[in-house]
PDB file of C-alpha atoms in Angstrom:
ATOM      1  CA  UNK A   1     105.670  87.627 121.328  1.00 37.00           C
ATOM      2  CA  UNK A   2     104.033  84.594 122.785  1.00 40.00           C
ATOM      3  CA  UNK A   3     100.508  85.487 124.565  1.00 41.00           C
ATOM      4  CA  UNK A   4      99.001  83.693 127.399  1.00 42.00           C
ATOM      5  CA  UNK A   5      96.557  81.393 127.232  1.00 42.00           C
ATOM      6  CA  UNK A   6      93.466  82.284 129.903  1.00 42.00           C
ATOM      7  CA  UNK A   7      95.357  79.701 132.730  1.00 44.00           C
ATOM      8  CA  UNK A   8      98.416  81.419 132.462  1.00 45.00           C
ATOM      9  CA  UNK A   9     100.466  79.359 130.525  1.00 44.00           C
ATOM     10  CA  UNK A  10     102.142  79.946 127.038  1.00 40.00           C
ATOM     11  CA  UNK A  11     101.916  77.650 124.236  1.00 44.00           C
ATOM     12  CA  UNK A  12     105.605  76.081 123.717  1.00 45.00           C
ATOM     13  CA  UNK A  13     106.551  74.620 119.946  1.00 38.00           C
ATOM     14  CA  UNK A  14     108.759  71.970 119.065  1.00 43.00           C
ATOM     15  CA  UNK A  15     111.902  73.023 117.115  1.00 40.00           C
ATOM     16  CA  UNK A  16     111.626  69.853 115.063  1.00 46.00           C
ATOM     17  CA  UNK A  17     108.893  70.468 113.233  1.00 45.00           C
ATOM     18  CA  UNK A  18     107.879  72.483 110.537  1.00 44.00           C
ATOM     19  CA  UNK A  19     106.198  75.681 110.841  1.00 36.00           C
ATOM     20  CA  UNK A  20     104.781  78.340 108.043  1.00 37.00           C
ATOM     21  CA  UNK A  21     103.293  81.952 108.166  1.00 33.00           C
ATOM     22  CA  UNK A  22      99.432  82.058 108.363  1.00 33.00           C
ATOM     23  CA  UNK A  23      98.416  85.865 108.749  1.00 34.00           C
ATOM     24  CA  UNK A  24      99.112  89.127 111.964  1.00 33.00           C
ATOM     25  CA  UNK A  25      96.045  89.914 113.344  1.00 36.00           C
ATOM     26  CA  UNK A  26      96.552  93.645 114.856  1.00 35.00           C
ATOM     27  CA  UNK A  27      94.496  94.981 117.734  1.00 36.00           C
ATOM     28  CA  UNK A  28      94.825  98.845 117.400  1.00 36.00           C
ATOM     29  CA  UNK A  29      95.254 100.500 120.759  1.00 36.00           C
ATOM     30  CA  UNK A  30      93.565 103.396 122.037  1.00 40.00           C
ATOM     31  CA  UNK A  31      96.172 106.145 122.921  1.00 38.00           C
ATOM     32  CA  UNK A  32      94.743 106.822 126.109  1.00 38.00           C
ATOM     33  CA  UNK A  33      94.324 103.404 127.102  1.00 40.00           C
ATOM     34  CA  UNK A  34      96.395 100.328 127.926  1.00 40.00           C
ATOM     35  CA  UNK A  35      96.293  96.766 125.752  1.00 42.00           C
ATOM     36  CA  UNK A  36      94.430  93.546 126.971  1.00 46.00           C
ATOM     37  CA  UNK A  37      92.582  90.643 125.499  1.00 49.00           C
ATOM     38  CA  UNK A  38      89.189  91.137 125.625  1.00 53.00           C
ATOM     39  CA  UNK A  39      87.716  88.197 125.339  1.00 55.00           C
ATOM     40  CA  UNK A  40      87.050  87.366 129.215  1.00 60.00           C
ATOM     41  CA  UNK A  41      86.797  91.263 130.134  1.00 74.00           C
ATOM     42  CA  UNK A  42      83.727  93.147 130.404  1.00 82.00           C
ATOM     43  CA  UNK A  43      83.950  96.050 128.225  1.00 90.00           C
ATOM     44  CA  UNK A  44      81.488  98.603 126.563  1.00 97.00           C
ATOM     45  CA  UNK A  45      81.802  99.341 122.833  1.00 97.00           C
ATOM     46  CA  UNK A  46      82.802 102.538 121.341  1.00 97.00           C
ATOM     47  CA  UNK A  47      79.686 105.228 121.802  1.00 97.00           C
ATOM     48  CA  UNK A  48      78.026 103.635 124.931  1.00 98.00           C
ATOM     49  CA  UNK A  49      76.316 106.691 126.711  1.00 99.00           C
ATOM     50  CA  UNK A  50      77.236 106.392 130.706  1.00 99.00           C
ATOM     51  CA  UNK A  51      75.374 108.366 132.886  1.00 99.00           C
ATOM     52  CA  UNK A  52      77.861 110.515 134.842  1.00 99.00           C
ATOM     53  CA  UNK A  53      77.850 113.383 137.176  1.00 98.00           C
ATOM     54  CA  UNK A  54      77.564 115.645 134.149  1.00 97.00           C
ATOM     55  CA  UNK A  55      75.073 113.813 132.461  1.00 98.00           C
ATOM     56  CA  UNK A  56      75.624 110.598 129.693  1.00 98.00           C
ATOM     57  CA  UNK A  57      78.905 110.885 127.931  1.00 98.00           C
ATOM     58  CA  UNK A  58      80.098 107.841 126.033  1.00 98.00           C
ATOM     59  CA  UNK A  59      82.429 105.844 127.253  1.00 98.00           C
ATOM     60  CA  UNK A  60      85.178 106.818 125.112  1.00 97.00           C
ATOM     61  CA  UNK A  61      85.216 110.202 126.229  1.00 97.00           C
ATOM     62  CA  UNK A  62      85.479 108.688 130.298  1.00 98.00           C
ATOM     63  CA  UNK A  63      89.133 108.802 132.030  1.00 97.00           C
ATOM     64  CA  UNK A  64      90.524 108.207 135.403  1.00 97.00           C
ATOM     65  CA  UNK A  65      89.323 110.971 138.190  1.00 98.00           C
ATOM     66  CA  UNK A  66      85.837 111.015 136.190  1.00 98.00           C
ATOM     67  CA  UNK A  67      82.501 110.718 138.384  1.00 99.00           C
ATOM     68  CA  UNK A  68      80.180 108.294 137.248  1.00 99.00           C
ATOM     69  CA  UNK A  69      76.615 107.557 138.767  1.00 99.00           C
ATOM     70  CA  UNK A  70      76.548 103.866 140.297  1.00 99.00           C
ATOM     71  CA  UNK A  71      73.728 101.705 141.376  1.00 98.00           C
ATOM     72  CA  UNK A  72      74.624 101.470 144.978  1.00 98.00           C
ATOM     73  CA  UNK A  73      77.286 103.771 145.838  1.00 98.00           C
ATOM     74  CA  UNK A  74      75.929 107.257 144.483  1.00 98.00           C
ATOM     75  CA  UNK A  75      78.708 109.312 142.290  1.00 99.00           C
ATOM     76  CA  UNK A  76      82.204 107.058 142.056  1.00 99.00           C
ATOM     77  CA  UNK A  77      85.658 108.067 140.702  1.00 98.00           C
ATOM     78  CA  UNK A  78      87.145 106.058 137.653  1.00 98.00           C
ATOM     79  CA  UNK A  79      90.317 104.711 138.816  1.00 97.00           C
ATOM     80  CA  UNK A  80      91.220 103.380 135.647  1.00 94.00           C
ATOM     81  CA  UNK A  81      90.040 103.046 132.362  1.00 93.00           C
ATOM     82  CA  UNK A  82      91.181 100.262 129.182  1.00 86.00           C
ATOM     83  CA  UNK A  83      90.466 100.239 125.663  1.00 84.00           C
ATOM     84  CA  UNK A  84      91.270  98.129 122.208  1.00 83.00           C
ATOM     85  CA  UNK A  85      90.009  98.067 119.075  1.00 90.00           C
ATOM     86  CA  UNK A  86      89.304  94.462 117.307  1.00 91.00           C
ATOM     87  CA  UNK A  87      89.010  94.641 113.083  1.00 94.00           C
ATOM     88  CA  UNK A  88      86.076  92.870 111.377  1.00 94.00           C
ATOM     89  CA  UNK A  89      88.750  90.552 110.601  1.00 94.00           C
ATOM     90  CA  UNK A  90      89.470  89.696 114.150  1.00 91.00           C
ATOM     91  CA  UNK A  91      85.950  89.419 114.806  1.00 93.00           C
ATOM     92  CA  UNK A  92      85.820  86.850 111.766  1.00 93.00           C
ATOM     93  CA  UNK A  93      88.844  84.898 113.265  1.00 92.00           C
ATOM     94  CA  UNK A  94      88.381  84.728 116.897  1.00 91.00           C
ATOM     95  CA  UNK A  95      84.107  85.195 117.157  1.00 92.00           C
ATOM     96  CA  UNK A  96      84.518  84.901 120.843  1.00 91.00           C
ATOM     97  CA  UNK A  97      85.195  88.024 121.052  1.00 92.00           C
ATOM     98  CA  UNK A  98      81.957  89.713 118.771  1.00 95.00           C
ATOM     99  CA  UNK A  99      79.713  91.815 120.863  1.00 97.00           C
ATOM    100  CA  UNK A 100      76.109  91.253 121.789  1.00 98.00           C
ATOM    101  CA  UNK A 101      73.883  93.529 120.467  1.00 98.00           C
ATOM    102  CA  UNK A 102      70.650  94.468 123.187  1.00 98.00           C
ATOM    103  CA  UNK A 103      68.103  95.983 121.336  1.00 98.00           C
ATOM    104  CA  UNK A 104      66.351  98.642 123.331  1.00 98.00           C
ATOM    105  CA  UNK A 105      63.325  97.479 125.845  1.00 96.00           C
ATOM    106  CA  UNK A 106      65.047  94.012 125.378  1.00 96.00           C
ATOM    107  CA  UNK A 107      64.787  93.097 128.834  1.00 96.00           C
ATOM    108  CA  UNK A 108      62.011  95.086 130.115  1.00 94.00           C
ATOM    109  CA  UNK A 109      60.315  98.730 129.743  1.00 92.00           C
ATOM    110  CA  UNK A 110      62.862 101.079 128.199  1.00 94.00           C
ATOM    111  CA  UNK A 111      65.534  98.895 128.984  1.00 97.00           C
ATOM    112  CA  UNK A 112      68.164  99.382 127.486  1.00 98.00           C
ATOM    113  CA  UNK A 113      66.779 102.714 126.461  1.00 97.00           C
ATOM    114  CA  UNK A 114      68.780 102.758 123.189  1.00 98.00           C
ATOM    115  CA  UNK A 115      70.349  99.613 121.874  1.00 98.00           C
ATOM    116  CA  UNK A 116      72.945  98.460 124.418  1.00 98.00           C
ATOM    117  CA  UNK A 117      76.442  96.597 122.180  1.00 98.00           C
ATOM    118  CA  UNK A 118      78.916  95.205 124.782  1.00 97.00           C
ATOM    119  CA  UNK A 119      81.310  92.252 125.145  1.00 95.00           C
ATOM    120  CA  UNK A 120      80.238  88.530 125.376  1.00 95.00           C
ATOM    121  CA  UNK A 121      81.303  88.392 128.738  1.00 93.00           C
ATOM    122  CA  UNK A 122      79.832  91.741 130.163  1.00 96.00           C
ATOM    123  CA  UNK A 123      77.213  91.102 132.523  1.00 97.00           C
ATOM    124  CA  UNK A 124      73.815  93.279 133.140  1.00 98.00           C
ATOM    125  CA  UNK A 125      71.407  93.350 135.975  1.00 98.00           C
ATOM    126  CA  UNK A 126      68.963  91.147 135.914  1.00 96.00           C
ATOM    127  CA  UNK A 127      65.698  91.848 138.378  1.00 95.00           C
ATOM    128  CA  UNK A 128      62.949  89.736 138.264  1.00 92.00           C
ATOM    129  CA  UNK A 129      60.736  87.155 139.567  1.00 92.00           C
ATOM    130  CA  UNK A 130      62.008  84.250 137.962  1.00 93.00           C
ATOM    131  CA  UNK A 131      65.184  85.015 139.167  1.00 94.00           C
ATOM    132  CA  UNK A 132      64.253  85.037 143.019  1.00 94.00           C
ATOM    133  CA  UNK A 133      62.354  81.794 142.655  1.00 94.00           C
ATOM    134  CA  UNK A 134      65.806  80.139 141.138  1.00 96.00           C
ATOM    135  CA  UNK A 135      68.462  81.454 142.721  1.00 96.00           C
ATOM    136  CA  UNK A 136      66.605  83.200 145.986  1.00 95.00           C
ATOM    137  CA  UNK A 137      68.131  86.618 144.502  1.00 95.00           C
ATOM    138  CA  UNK A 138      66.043  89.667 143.408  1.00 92.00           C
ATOM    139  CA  UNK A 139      68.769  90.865 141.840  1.00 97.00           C
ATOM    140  CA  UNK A 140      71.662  88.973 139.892  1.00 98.00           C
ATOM    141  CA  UNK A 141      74.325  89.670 136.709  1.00 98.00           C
ATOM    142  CA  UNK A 142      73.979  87.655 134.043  1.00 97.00           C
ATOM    143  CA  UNK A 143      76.898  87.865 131.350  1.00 96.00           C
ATOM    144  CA  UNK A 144      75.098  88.713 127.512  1.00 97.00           C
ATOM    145  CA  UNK A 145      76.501  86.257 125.846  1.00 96.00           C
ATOM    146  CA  UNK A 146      74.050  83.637 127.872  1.00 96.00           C
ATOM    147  CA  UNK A 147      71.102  85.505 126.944  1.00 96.00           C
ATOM    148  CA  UNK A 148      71.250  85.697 123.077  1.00 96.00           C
ATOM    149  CA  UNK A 149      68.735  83.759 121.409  1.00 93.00           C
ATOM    150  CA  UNK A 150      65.933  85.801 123.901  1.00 94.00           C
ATOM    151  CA  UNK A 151      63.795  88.029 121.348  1.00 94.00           C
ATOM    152  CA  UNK A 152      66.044  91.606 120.708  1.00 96.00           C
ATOM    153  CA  UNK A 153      69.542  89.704 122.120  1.00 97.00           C
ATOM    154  CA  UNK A 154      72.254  88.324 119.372  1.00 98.00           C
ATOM    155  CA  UNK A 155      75.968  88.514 118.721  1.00 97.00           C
ATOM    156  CA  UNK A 156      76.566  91.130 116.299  1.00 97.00           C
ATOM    157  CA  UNK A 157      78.965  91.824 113.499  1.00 95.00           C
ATOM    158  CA  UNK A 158      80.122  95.447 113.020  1.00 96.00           C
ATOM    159  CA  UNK A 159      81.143  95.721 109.447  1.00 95.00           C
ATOM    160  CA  UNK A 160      84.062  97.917 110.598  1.00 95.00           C
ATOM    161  CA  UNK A 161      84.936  95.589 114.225  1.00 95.00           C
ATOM    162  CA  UNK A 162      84.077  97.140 117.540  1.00 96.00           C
ATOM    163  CA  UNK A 163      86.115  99.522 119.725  1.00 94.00           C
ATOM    164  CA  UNK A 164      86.173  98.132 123.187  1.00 93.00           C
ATOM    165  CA  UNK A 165      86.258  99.869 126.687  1.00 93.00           C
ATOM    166  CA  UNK A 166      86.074  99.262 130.180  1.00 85.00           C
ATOM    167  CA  UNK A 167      85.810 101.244 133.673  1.00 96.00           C
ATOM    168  CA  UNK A 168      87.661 100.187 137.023  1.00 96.00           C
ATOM    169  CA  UNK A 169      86.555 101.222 140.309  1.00 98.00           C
ATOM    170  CA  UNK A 170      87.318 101.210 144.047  1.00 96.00           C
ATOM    171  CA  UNK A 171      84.913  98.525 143.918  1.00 97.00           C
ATOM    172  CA  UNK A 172      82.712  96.328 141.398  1.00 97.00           C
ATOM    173  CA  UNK A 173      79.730  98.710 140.792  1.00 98.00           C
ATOM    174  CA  UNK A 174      76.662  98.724 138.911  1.00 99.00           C
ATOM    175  CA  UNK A 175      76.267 101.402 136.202  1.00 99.00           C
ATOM    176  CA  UNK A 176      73.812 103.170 134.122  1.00 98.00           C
ATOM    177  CA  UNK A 177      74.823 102.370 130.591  1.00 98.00           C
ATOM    178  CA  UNK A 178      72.242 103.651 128.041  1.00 98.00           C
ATOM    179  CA  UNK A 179      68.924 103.304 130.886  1.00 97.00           C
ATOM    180  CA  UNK A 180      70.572  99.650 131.664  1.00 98.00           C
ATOM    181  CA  UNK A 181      72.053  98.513 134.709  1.00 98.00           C
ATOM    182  CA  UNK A 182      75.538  97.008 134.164  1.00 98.00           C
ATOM    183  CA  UNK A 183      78.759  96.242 135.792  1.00 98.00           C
ATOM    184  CA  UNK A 184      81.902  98.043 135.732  1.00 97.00           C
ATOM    185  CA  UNK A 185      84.970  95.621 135.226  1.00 94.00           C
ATOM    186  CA  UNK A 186      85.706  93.053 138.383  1.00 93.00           C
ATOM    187  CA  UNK A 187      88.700  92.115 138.597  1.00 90.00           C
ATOM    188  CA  UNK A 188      88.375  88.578 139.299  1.00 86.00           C
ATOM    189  CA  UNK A 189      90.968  86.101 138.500  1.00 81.00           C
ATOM    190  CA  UNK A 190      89.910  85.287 134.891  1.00 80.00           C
ATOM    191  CA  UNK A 191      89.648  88.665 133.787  1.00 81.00           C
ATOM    192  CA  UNK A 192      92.962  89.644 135.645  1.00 81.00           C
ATOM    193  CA  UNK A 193      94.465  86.773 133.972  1.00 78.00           C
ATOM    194  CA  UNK A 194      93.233  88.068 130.190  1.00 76.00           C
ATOM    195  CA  UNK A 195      94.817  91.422 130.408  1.00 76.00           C
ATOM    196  CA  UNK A 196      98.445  92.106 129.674  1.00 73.00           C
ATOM    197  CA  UNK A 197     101.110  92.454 132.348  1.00 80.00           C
ATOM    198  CA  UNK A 198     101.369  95.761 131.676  1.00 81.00           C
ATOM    199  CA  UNK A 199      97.378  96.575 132.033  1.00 80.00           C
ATOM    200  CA  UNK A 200      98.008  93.709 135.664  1.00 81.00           C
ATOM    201  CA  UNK A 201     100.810  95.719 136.690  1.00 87.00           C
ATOM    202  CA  UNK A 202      98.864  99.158 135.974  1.00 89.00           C
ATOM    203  CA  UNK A 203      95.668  97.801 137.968  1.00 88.00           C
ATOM    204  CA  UNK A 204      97.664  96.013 141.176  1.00 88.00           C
ATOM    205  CA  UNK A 205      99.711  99.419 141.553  1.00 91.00           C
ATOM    206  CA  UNK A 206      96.211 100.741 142.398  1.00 92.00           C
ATOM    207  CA  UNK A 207      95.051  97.668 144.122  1.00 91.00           C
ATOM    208  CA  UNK A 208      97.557  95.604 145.956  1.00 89.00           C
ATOM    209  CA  UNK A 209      95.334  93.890 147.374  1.00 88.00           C
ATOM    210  CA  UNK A 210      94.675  91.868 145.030  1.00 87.00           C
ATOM    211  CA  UNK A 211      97.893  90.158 143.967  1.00 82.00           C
ATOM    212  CA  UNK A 212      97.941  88.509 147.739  1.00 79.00           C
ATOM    213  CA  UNK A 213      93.814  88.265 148.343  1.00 76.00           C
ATOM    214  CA  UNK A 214      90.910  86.523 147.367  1.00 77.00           C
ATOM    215  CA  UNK A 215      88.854  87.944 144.570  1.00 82.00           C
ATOM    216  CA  UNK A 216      87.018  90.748 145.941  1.00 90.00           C
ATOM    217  CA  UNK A 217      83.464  90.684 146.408  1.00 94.00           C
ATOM    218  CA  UNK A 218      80.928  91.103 143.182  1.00 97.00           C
ATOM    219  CA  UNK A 219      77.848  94.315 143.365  1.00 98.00           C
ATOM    220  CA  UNK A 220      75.832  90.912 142.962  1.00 98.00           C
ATOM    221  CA  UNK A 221      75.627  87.474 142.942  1.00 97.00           C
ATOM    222  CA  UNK A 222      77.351  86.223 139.506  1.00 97.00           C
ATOM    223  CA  UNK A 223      75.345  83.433 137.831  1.00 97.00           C
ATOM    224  CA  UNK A 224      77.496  80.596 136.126  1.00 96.00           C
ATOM    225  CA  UNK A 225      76.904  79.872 133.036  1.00 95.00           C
ATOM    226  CA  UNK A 226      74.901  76.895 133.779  1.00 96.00           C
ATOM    227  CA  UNK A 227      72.837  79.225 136.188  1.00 97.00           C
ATOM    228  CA  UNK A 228      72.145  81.627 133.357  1.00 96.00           C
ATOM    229  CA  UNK A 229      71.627  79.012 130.588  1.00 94.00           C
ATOM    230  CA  UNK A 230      68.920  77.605 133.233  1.00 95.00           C
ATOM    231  CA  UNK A 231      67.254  81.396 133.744  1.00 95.00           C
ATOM    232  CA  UNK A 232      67.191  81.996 129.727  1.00 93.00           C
ATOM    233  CA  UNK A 233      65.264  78.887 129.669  1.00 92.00           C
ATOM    234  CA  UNK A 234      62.986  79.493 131.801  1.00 92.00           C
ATOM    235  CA  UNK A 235      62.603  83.291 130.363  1.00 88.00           C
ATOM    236  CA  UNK A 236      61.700  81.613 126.967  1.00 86.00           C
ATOM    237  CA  UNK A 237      59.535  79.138 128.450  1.00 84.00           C
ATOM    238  CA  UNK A 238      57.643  82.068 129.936  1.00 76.00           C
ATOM    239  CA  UNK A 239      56.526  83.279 126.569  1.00 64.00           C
ATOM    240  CA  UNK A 240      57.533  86.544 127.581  1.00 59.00           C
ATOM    241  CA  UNK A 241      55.295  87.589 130.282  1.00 53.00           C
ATOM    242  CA  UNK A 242      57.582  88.430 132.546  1.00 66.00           C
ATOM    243  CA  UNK A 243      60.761  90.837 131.656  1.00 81.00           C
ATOM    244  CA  UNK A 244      63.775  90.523 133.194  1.00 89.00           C
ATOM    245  CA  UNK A 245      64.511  93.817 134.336  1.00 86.00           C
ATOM    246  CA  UNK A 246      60.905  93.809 136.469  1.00 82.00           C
ATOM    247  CA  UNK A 247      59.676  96.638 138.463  1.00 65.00           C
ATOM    248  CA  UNK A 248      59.807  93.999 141.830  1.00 48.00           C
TER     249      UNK A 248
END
């Protein structure tokens, strides 16, 4: 079955030429979960601890109708919950989509508490000084994948791959993932576009919204990449004396 690329399209092939077998790369599906492509989704990985009504579960253990605590919005109501699991030999072949490892107190005072493994594209709370004078914002989400190379922050390699996951709520919210501040998924157009059509059709019964409006609006400001790229630079230039998760 042909798969999208992350425009939309499909890839077409010309009958006239010759083709061969190269390999099937399988992404196992959780049962309670539907398929997507993870590689522009922000997801957790398997044994994340959330911090929910009833105290942290991991996210594996979260469904729909579950309360979790959010940043701004008190105790919220998952409205929908995805899941896949990529092999070590998907991570080999597509390393887009291996996860970035936080080490705990990575990005400030017990923070993460205990090492924090999510997807490339999963952004955290950042709170700091450096990121006011930049970007005039306290407060901002920075995807992980633009902060590796900062002391306790690197792409990871999970000898046996890395179960994904990932939350939906009424809104894009700001959750306690092991003591660190992160998003839940937002269903912007790229990550809309990198699910299946069954996972779209799943999330736009919910939302209708969304198939005929603009994306909706982010917790916080999203830095580009080029805005991140510029913040990591000046966090490394800072020799570490400030954190980014700062007590502002």
């Amino acid at each position: 079955m042909p798969v999208a690329r992350p425009d939309g399209s499909y890839p077409t092939f010309d009958l006239s030429r010759p083709y061969s077998f190269a390999s099937v790369q399988t992404i196992g599906l959780l049962d309670n979960a539907t398929p997507y492509v993870p590689a522009a989704v922000p997801c957790f990985a398997a044994g994340t601890l959330i911090q929910t009504a009833r105290g942290a579960c991991g996210v594996e253990t979260l469904r729909p109708g579950d309360l979790v605590l959010t940043r701004d919005h008190g105790v919220q109501t998952v409205r929908w919950a995805g899941g896949a699991h990529v092999s070590a030999s998907g991570l080999e072949e597509r390393p887009n989509l291996r996860p970035i490892l936080i080490r705990a107190g990575a990005l400030g005072a017990n923070v993460p508490a205990r090492d924090l493994l999510v997807s490339p594209q999963h952004r955290v709370l950042v709170r700091s000084r450096i990121s006011h004078r930049l970007f005039r914002d306290a407060e901002v989400m920075v995807a992980a994948k633009h902060l590796v190379g900062l002391p306790g922050i690197a792409a990871a390699d999970p000898p046996g791959g890395v179960t994904y996951h990932h939350l939906l709520f009424d809104r894009h919210e700001i959750i306690l993932s092991e003591g660190c501040w992160t998003e839940s998924l937002y269903t912007g157009p790229q990550a809309l576009l990198s699910l299946t059509p069954a996972a779209r059709r799943e999330i736009l019964g919910l939302f209708p919204e969304l198939a005929s409006g603009g994306p909706p609006a982010p917790a916080r400001r999203l830095l580009t990449g080029r805005e991140a790229r510029q913040l990591a630079q000046r966090q490394q230039h800072n020799g570490g004396a400030r954190r980014l998760v700062e007590a502002i």
